[in-house]
PDB file of C-alpha atoms in Angstrom:
ATOM      1  CA  UNK A 295     161.108  86.281 151.828  1.00  0.00           C
ATOM      2  CA  UNK A 296     160.913  89.132 154.289  1.00  0.00           C
ATOM      3  CA  UNK A 297     157.567  89.268 156.142  1.00  0.00           C
ATOM      4  CA  UNK A 298     157.006  92.944 155.364  1.00  0.00           C
ATOM      5  CA  UNK A 299     157.649  92.299 151.660  1.00  0.00           C
ATOM      6  CA  UNK A 300     155.074  89.446 151.672  1.00  0.00           C
ATOM      7  CA  UNK A 301     152.476  91.746 153.264  1.00  0.00           C
ATOM      8  CA  UNK A 302     153.235  94.508 150.726  1.00  0.00           C
ATOM      9  CA  UNK A 303     152.878  92.129 147.796  1.00  0.00           C
ATOM     10  CA  UNK A 304     149.656  90.722 149.219  1.00  0.00           C
ATOM     11  CA  UNK A 305     148.183  94.189 149.665  1.00  0.00           C
ATOM     12  CA  UNK A 306     149.223  95.183 146.133  1.00  0.00           C
ATOM     13  CA  UNK A 307     147.656  92.025 144.653  1.00  0.00           C
ATOM     14  CA  UNK A 308     144.425  92.625 146.584  1.00  0.00           C
ATOM     15  CA  UNK A 309     144.321  96.228 145.340  1.00  0.00           C
ATOM     16  CA  UNK A 310     144.651  95.032 141.740  1.00  0.00           C
ATOM     17  CA  UNK A 311     141.822  92.477 142.210  1.00  0.00           C
ATOM     18  CA  UNK A 312     139.564  95.120 143.777  1.00  0.00           C
ATOM     19  CA  UNK A 313     140.395  97.599 140.981  1.00  0.00           C
ATOM     20  CA  UNK A 314     139.598  95.049 138.239  1.00  0.00           C
ATOM     21  CA  UNK A 315     136.415  94.000 140.039  1.00  0.00           C
ATOM     22  CA  UNK A 316     135.233  97.594 140.353  1.00  0.00           C
ATOM     23  CA  UNK A 317     136.006  98.281 136.678  1.00  0.00           C
ATOM     24  CA  UNK A 318     134.031  95.150 135.694  1.00  0.00           C
ATOM     25  CA  UNK A 319     131.114  96.239 137.863  1.00  0.00           C
ATOM     26  CA  UNK A 320     131.114  99.682 136.241  1.00  0.00           C
ATOM     27  CA  UNK A 321     131.218  98.026 132.767  1.00  0.00           C
ATOM     28  CA  UNK A 322     128.279  95.752 133.647  1.00  0.00           C
ATOM     29  CA  UNK A 323     126.353  98.723 135.006  1.00  0.00           C
ATOM     30  CA  UNK A 324     127.032 100.631 131.776  1.00  0.00           C
ATOM     31  CA  UNK A 325     125.833  97.696 129.691  1.00  0.00           C
ATOM     32  CA  UNK A 326     122.720  97.381 131.824  1.00  0.00           C
ATOM     33  CA  UNK A 327     121.973 101.074 131.433  1.00  0.00           C
ATOM     34  CA  UNK A 328     122.579 100.913 127.670  1.00  0.00           C
ATOM     35  CA  UNK A 329     120.169  97.990 127.398  1.00  0.00           C
ATOM     36  CA  UNK A 330     117.559  99.820 129.437  1.00  0.00           C
ATOM     37  CA  UNK A 331     117.943 102.923 127.255  1.00  0.00           C
ATOM     38  CA  UNK A 332     117.993 100.911 124.024  1.00  0.00           C
ATOM     39  CA  UNK A 333     115.800 103.396 122.137  1.00  0.00           C
ATOM     40  CA  UNK A 334     117.392 106.587 123.457  1.00  0.00           C
ATOM     41  CA  UNK A 335     119.712 108.904 121.550  1.00  0.00           C
ATOM     42  CA  UNK A 336     122.583 108.030 123.921  1.00  0.00           C
ATOM     43  CA  UNK A 337     122.797 104.566 122.276  1.00  0.00           C
ATOM     44  CA  UNK A 338     122.271 105.389 118.617  1.00  0.00           C
ATOM     45  CA  UNK A 339     125.215 103.235 117.640  1.00  0.00           C
ATOM     46  CA  UNK A 340     123.361 100.144 118.939  1.00  0.00           C
ATOM     47  CA  UNK A 341     119.938 101.061 117.496  1.00  0.00           C
ATOM     48  CA  UNK A 342     120.832 101.889 113.891  1.00  0.00           C
ATOM     49  CA  UNK A 343     119.034  98.761 112.637  1.00  0.00           C
ATOM     50  CA  UNK A 344     116.298  98.636 115.257  1.00  0.00           C
ATOM     51  CA  UNK A 345     112.994  98.546 113.299  1.00  0.00           C
ATOM     52  CA  UNK A 346     110.746 101.507 114.079  1.00  0.00           C
ATOM     53  CA  UNK A 347     107.003 101.120 113.404  1.00  0.00           C
ATOM     54  CA  UNK A 348     105.838 103.878 111.037  1.00  0.00           C
ATOM     55  CA  UNK A 349     102.918 104.822 108.787  1.00  0.00           C
ATOM     56  CA  UNK A 350     103.145 104.781 104.985  1.00  0.00           C
ATOM     57  CA  UNK A 351     103.459 108.555 104.751  1.00  0.00           C
ATOM     58  CA  UNK A 352     106.649 108.401 106.856  1.00  0.00           C
ATOM     59  CA  UNK A 353     108.587 106.038 104.562  1.00  0.00           C
ATOM     60  CA  UNK A 354     110.714 108.672 102.843  1.00  0.00           C
ATOM     61  CA  UNK A 355     111.628 110.166 106.214  1.00  0.00           C
ATOM     62  CA  UNK A 356     113.269 106.859 107.179  1.00  0.00           C
ATOM     63  CA  UNK A 357     115.596 106.181 104.241  1.00  0.00           C
ATOM     64  CA  UNK A 358     118.405 103.807 105.209  1.00  0.00           C
ATOM     65  CA  UNK A 359     116.569 102.615 108.313  1.00  0.00           C
ATOM     66  CA  UNK A 360     114.884  99.371 109.257  1.00  0.00           C
ATOM     67  CA  UNK A 361     111.141  99.891 109.766  1.00  0.00           C
ATOM     68  CA  UNK A 362     107.936  98.038 110.541  1.00  0.00           C
ATOM     69  CA  UNK A 363     104.920  98.906 108.431  1.00  0.00           C
ATOM     70  CA  UNK A 364     101.435  97.373 108.307  1.00  0.00           C
ATOM     71  CA  UNK A 365      99.570  96.679 105.080  1.00  0.00           C
ATOM     72  CA  UNK A 366      96.840  94.444 103.650  1.00  0.00           C
ATOM     73  CA  UNK A 367      97.602  91.798 101.029  1.00  0.00           C
ATOM     74  CA  UNK A 368      95.234  91.967  98.032  1.00  0.00           C
ATOM     75  CA  UNK A 369      97.072  89.740  95.542  1.00  0.00           C
ATOM     76  CA  UNK A 370      99.560  86.850  95.834  1.00  0.00           C
ATOM     77  CA  UNK A 371     101.882  85.302  93.244  1.00  0.00           C
ATOM     78  CA  UNK A 372     103.752  82.350  94.710  1.00  0.00           C
ATOM     79  CA  UNK A 373     106.483  81.671  92.119  1.00  0.00           C
ATOM     80  CA  UNK A 374     108.339  83.807  93.095  1.00  0.00           C
ATOM     81  CA  UNK A 375     106.505  85.184  96.111  1.00  0.00           C
ATOM     82  CA  UNK A 376     105.203  88.634  95.127  1.00  0.00           C
ATOM     83  CA  UNK A 377     102.511  90.423  97.116  1.00  0.00           C
ATOM     84  CA  UNK A 378     100.347  93.380  96.207  1.00  0.00           C
ATOM     85  CA  UNK A 379      99.956  95.271  99.472  1.00  0.00           C
ATOM     86  CA  UNK A 380      97.704  98.255 100.222  1.00  0.00           C
ATOM     87  CA  UNK A 381      98.635 100.774 102.909  1.00  0.00           C
ATOM     88  CA  UNK A 382      96.560 103.267 104.845  1.00  0.00           C
ATOM     89  CA  UNK A 383      97.191 107.005 104.850  1.00  0.00           C
ATOM     90  CA  UNK A 384      95.100 109.035 107.295  1.00  0.00           C
ATOM     91  CA  UNK A 385      92.911 106.023 107.978  1.00  0.00           C
ATOM     92  CA  UNK A 386      92.095 105.189 104.323  1.00  0.00           C
ATOM     93  CA  UNK A 387      93.658 102.724 101.902  1.00  0.00           C
ATOM     94  CA  UNK A 388      95.177 105.001  99.267  1.00  0.00           C
ATOM     95  CA  UNK A 389      98.613 103.568  98.409  1.00  0.00           C
ATOM     96  CA  UNK A 390      99.810 100.172  97.258  1.00  0.00           C
ATOM     97  CA  UNK A 391     103.049  98.488  96.245  1.00  0.00           C
ATOM     98  CA  UNK A 392     104.259  95.166  94.925  1.00  0.00           C
ATOM     99  CA  UNK A 393     106.546  93.554  97.500  1.00  0.00           C
ATOM    100  CA  UNK A 394     108.846  90.676  96.591  1.00  0.00           C
ATOM    101  CA  UNK A 395     109.710  88.258  99.393  1.00  0.00           C
ATOM    102  CA  UNK A 396     113.172  86.718  98.944  1.00  0.00           C
ATOM    103  CA  UNK A 397     113.816  83.264 100.402  1.00  0.00           C
ATOM    104  CA  UNK A 398     117.556  83.864 100.859  1.00  0.00           C
ATOM    105  CA  UNK A 399     116.802  86.872 103.064  1.00  0.00           C
ATOM    106  CA  UNK A 400     113.747  85.791 105.023  1.00  0.00           C
ATOM    107  CA  UNK A 401     114.770  82.149 105.431  1.00  0.00           C
ATOM    108  CA  UNK A 402     113.385  78.933 103.912  1.00  0.00           C
ATOM    109  CA  UNK A 403     111.069  78.087 106.794  1.00  0.00           C
ATOM    110  CA  UNK A 404     109.232  81.430 106.805  1.00  0.00           C
ATOM    111  CA  UNK A 405     109.243  81.624 103.003  1.00  0.00           C
ATOM    112  CA  UNK A 406     107.495  78.265 102.678  1.00  0.00           C
ATOM    113  CA  UNK A 407     105.082  79.121 105.472  1.00  0.00           C
ATOM    114  CA  UNK A 408     104.038  82.335 103.701  1.00  0.00           C
ATOM    115  CA  UNK A 409     103.715  80.599 100.327  1.00  0.00           C
ATOM    116  CA  UNK A 410     101.430  77.944 101.796  1.00  0.00           C
ATOM    117  CA  UNK A 411      99.444  79.905 104.367  1.00  0.00           C
ATOM    118  CA  UNK A 412      99.233  83.602 103.447  1.00  0.00           C
ATOM    119  CA  UNK A 413      95.708  84.589 102.365  1.00  0.00           C
ATOM    120  CA  UNK A 414      94.162  87.433 100.405  1.00  0.00           C
ATOM    121  CA  UNK A 415      93.117  90.124 102.877  1.00  0.00           C
ATOM    122  CA  UNK A 416      95.728  89.244 105.505  1.00  0.00           C
ATOM    123  CA  UNK A 417      96.951  92.261 107.455  1.00  0.00           C
ATOM    124  CA  UNK A 418     100.718  91.942 107.793  1.00  0.00           C
ATOM    125  CA  UNK A 419     103.456  93.839 109.579  1.00  0.00           C
ATOM    126  CA  UNK A 420     106.514  93.907 107.320  1.00  0.00           C
ATOM    127  CA  UNK A 421     109.985  94.455 108.760  1.00  0.00           C
ATOM    128  CA  UNK A 422     111.975  96.001 105.938  1.00  0.00           C
ATOM    129  CA  UNK A 423     114.765  98.382 105.061  1.00  0.00           C
ATOM    130  CA  UNK A 424     113.923 101.636 103.278  1.00  0.00           C
ATOM    131  CA  UNK A 425     116.222 102.053 100.282  1.00  0.00           C
ATOM    132  CA  UNK A 426     117.717 105.316  99.035  1.00  0.00           C
ATOM    133  CA  UNK A 427     114.921 105.844  96.486  1.00  0.00           C
ATOM    134  CA  UNK A 428     112.205 105.343  99.107  1.00  0.00           C
ATOM    135  CA  UNK A 429     111.380 101.813  97.949  1.00  0.00           C
ATOM    136  CA  UNK A 430     110.778  98.868 100.271  1.00  0.00           C
ATOM    137  CA  UNK A 431     110.624  95.095  99.857  1.00  0.00           C
ATOM    138  CA  UNK A 432     112.830  92.581  98.061  1.00  0.00           C
ATOM    139  CA  UNK A 433     116.143  92.098  99.866  1.00  0.00           C
ATOM    140  CA  UNK A 434     114.996  94.602 102.485  1.00  0.00           C
ATOM    141  CA  UNK A 435     112.202  92.444 103.943  1.00  0.00           C
ATOM    142  CA  UNK A 436     113.459  90.353 106.859  1.00  0.00           C
ATOM    143  CA  UNK A 437     110.200  89.404 108.594  1.00  0.00           C
ATOM    144  CA  UNK A 438     106.448  89.167 107.935  1.00  0.00           C
ATOM    145  CA  UNK A 439     103.918  88.881 110.756  1.00  0.00           C
ATOM    146  CA  UNK A 440     100.210  88.230 110.079  1.00  0.00           C
ATOM    147  CA  UNK A 441      98.092  90.192 112.556  1.00  0.00           C
ATOM    148  CA  UNK A 442      94.550  89.993 111.146  1.00  0.00           C
ATOM    149  CA  UNK A 443      92.427  90.016 107.993  1.00  0.00           C
ATOM    150  CA  UNK A 444      90.456  92.687 106.110  1.00  0.00           C
ATOM    151  CA  UNK A 445      88.087  91.771 103.233  1.00  0.00           C
ATOM    152  CA  UNK A 446      89.514  93.002  99.928  1.00  0.00           C
ATOM    153  CA  UNK A 447      86.185  94.653  99.067  1.00  0.00           C
ATOM    154  CA  UNK A 448      86.537  96.762 102.209  1.00  0.00           C
ATOM    155  CA  UNK A 449      90.045  97.788 101.137  1.00  0.00           C
ATOM    156  CA  UNK A 450      88.916  98.765  97.643  1.00  0.00           C
ATOM    157  CA  UNK A 451      85.811 100.596  98.880  1.00  0.00           C
ATOM    158  CA  UNK A 452      88.078 102.600 101.170  1.00  0.00           C
ATOM    159  CA  UNK A 453      90.214 103.507  98.145  1.00  0.00           C
ATOM    160  CA  UNK A 454      87.109 104.340  96.076  1.00  0.00           C
ATOM    161  CA  UNK A 455      85.882 106.751  98.761  1.00  0.00           C
ATOM    162  CA  UNK A 456      89.086 108.728  98.260  1.00  0.00           C
ATOM    163  CA  UNK A 457      88.630 109.108  94.472  1.00  0.00           C
ATOM    164  CA  UNK A 458      87.198 112.246  92.842  1.00  0.00           C
ATOM    165  CA  UNK A 459      84.509 111.784  90.203  1.00  0.00           C
ATOM    166  CA  UNK A 460      85.162 113.612  86.933  1.00  0.00           C
ATOM    167  CA  UNK A 461      83.553 113.691  83.488  1.00  0.00           C
ATOM    168  CA  UNK A 462      85.301 111.864  80.681  1.00  0.00           C
ATOM    169  CA  UNK A 463      85.267 114.956  78.496  1.00  0.00           C
ATOM    170  CA  UNK A 464      86.974 116.946  81.265  1.00  0.00           C
ATOM    171  CA  UNK A 465      89.765 114.364  81.417  1.00  0.00           C
ATOM    172  CA  UNK A 466      90.104 114.523  77.616  1.00  0.00           C
ATOM    173  CA  UNK A 467      90.212 118.322  77.636  1.00  0.00           C
ATOM    174  CA  UNK A 468      92.768 118.832  80.441  1.00  0.00           C
ATOM    175  CA  UNK A 469      94.463 115.476  81.092  1.00  0.00           C
ATOM    176  CA  UNK A 470      97.642 116.859  82.712  1.00  0.00           C
ATOM    177  CA  UNK A 471      95.513 118.461  85.409  1.00  0.00           C
ATOM    178  CA  UNK A 472      94.632 115.005  86.654  1.00  0.00           C
ATOM    179  CA  UNK A 473      97.963 113.211  86.196  1.00  0.00           C
ATOM    180  CA  UNK A 474      98.528 110.908  89.163  1.00  0.00           C
ATOM    181  CA  UNK A 475      95.197 111.885  90.748  1.00  0.00           C
ATOM    182  CA  UNK A 476      92.792 109.240  92.050  1.00  0.00           C
ATOM    183  CA  UNK A 477      89.651 109.608  89.929  1.00  0.00           C
ATOM    184  CA  UNK A 478      86.242 107.993  89.368  1.00  0.00           C
ATOM    185  CA  UNK A 479      84.713 107.584  85.896  1.00  0.00           C
ATOM    186  CA  UNK A 480      81.383 105.992  84.961  1.00  0.00           C
ATOM    187  CA  UNK A 481      80.490 104.530  81.603  1.00  0.00           C
ATOM    188  CA  UNK A 482      79.862 101.560  79.325  1.00  0.00           C
ATOM    189  CA  UNK A 483      82.471  99.126  78.018  1.00  0.00           C
ATOM    190  CA  UNK A 484      82.590 100.000  74.335  1.00  0.00           C
ATOM    191  CA  UNK A 485      85.240  97.495  73.265  1.00  0.00           C
ATOM    192  CA  UNK A 486      87.540  94.968  74.934  1.00  0.00           C
ATOM    193  CA  UNK A 487      90.885  95.647  73.244  1.00  0.00           C
ATOM    194  CA  UNK A 488      92.925  92.955  75.007  1.00  0.00           C
ATOM    195  CA  UNK A 489      92.072  90.222  77.501  1.00  0.00           C
ATOM    196  CA  UNK A 490      94.947  88.014  78.681  1.00  0.00           C
ATOM    197  CA  UNK A 491      92.977  86.486  81.547  1.00  0.00           C
ATOM    198  CA  UNK A 492      94.889  88.370  84.225  1.00  0.00           C
ATOM    199  CA  UNK A 493      94.950  91.769  82.515  1.00  0.00           C
ATOM    200  CA  UNK A 494      92.330  93.523  80.413  1.00  0.00           C
ATOM    201  CA  UNK A 495      92.393  96.697  78.306  1.00  0.00           C
ATOM    202  CA  UNK A 496      89.074  98.192  77.255  1.00  0.00           C
ATOM    203  CA  UNK A 497      87.549 101.352  75.873  1.00  0.00           C
ATOM    204  CA  UNK A 498      85.112 103.094  78.202  1.00  0.00           C
ATOM    205  CA  UNK A 499      82.365 105.215  76.673  1.00  0.00           C
ATOM    206  CA  UNK A 500      81.231 107.887  79.140  1.00  0.00           C
ATOM    207  CA  UNK A 501      78.330 108.918  76.891  1.00  0.00           C
ATOM    208  CA  UNK A 502      79.811 112.326  76.042  1.00  0.00           C
ATOM    209  CA  UNK A 503      81.387 113.699  72.902  1.00  0.00           C
ATOM    210  CA  UNK A 504      85.135 112.997  73.157  1.00  0.00           C
ATOM    211  CA  UNK A 505      84.425 110.980  76.288  1.00  0.00           C
ATOM    212  CA  UNK A 506      86.164 107.723  75.372  1.00  0.00           C
ATOM    213  CA  UNK A 507      88.794 106.545  77.878  1.00  0.00           C
ATOM    214  CA  UNK A 508      91.376 103.744  77.522  1.00  0.00           C
ATOM    215  CA  UNK A 509      91.292 101.582  80.682  1.00  0.00           C
ATOM    216  CA  UNK A 510      93.906  99.029  81.799  1.00  0.00           C
ATOM    217  CA  UNK A 511      92.930  96.748  84.673  1.00  0.00           C
ATOM    218  CA  UNK A 512      94.564  93.815  86.463  1.00  0.00           C
ATOM    219  CA  UNK A 513      91.694  91.381  86.909  1.00  0.00           C
ATOM    220  CA  UNK A 514      90.843  89.782  90.247  1.00  0.00           C
ATOM    221  CA  UNK A 515      90.249  86.021  90.160  1.00  0.00           C
ATOM    222  CA  UNK A 516      87.012  84.858  88.505  1.00  0.00           C
ATOM    223  CA  UNK A 517      86.161  88.322  87.125  1.00  0.00           C
ATOM    224  CA  UNK A 518      85.781  89.226  83.457  1.00  0.00           C
ATOM    225  CA  UNK A 519      84.992  92.537  81.804  1.00  0.00           C
ATOM    226  CA  UNK A 520      82.551  92.183  78.907  1.00  0.00           C
ATOM    227  CA  UNK A 521      81.486  94.576  76.167  1.00  0.00           C
ATOM    228  CA  UNK A 522      78.406  96.622  77.111  1.00  0.00           C
ATOM    229  CA  UNK A 523      79.052  96.186  80.855  1.00  0.00           C
ATOM    230  CA  UNK A 524      78.075  99.298  82.803  1.00  0.00           C
ATOM    231  CA  UNK A 525      80.993 100.002  85.132  1.00  0.00           C
ATOM    232  CA  UNK A 526      82.471 102.485  87.557  1.00  0.00           C
ATOM    233  CA  UNK A 527      86.240 102.793  87.260  1.00  0.00           C
ATOM    234  CA  UNK A 528      88.484 103.949  90.113  1.00  0.00           C
ATOM    235  CA  UNK A 529      92.105 104.632  89.245  1.00  0.00           C
ATOM    236  CA  UNK A 530      94.755 107.085  88.058  1.00  0.00           C
ATOM    237  CA  UNK A 531      95.194 108.967  84.814  1.00  0.00           C
ATOM    238  CA  UNK A 532      98.558 107.936  83.318  1.00  0.00           C
ATOM    239  CA  UNK A 533      99.010 109.586  79.928  1.00  0.00           C
ATOM    240  CA  UNK A 534      97.504 110.156  76.481  1.00  0.00           C
ATOM    241  CA  UNK A 535      97.617 107.019  74.355  1.00  0.00           C
ATOM    242  CA  UNK A 536      97.012 106.381  70.663  1.00  0.00           C
ATOM    243  CA  UNK A 537      95.139 103.313  69.432  1.00  0.00           C
ATOM    244  CA  UNK A 538      93.853 102.076  66.083  1.00  0.00           C
ATOM    245  CA  UNK A 539      90.072 102.043  65.685  1.00  0.00           C
ATOM    246  CA  UNK A 540      88.092  99.280  63.970  1.00  0.00           C
ATOM    247  CA  UNK A 541      87.876 101.565  60.937  1.00  0.00           C
ATOM    248  CA  UNK A 542      91.684 101.607  60.763  1.00  0.00           C
ATOM    249  CA  UNK A 543      92.164 105.218  61.863  1.00  0.00           C
ATOM    250  CA  UNK A 544      94.298 106.345  64.801  1.00  0.00           C
ATOM    251  CA  UNK A 545      92.810 108.105  67.803  1.00  0.00           C
ATOM    252  CA  UNK A 546      94.473 109.679  70.848  1.00  0.00           C
ATOM    253  CA  UNK A 547      92.588 109.470  74.157  1.00  0.00           C
ATOM    254  CA  UNK A 548      93.369 109.542  77.908  1.00  0.00           C
ATOM    255  CA  UNK A 549      94.613 106.286  79.472  1.00  0.00           C
ATOM    256  CA  UNK A 550      93.662 105.314  83.012  1.00  0.00           C
ATOM    257  CA  UNK A 551      95.230 102.580  85.129  1.00  0.00           C
ATOM    258  CA  UNK A 552      92.296 101.132  87.070  1.00  0.00           C
ATOM    259  CA  UNK A 553      92.748  99.969  90.645  1.00  0.00           C
ATOM    260  CA  UNK A 554      89.148  98.864  91.062  1.00  0.00           C
ATOM    261  CA  UNK A 555      86.256  98.323  88.651  1.00  0.00           C
ATOM    262  CA  UNK A 556      82.685  97.886  89.867  1.00  0.00           C
ATOM    263  CA  UNK A 557      80.346  96.125  87.437  1.00  0.00           C
ATOM    264  CA  UNK A 558      76.819  97.462  87.834  1.00  0.00           C
TER     265      UNK A 558
END
């Protein structure tokens, strides 16, 4: 082969190697920059599923995204694993949801760990997807991290502080005014209508004319509601309900779903 041709081919080959090397260096530099700017808008295609830590009030602003949100566990069912979790809004516990933990999503090892070790009052950070209707949990939860513990009484007292005290007769007179509102009502347990052990329905007598309220309450462990108990009820008005009295007549009164009942 002619010497000049050999030199030309050698130079051409070297130029190709240098060109490929430079292109690779630029690619590595780009990847390095993209990793460094992982949370910037320039790399949105790589951060679509990156969990962003938010407060409860921001859930509906993050539909379709993966988020991290902190809440306090106040009730645990282990078969399947369902948690009642309270969340803070503006520094107070005012919202709660039932969250189902799915083994097939979170993995067997973590699922069993949570079933055996999670405690009432544990503060947890949940990594979850926000679904189109604003719900969280179930197949959306991919991780649970325990970061502390808050006594349940402290959680419920925080909720109680956010409730507005009203008279029973006022609720009976204008129930729709209070629909969905967090309210406080005081009175005496007139009659226990139903007691399943985990759930109790009772009639609350506020001591006023037309001041009888129908209360439904999910009982904490080792707590019973008895007739003639003096109680303070914290919860939400749901609707008007009709029940049959002991005399056999029907009566329509406001129904309240209680979140917390203090026995005096």
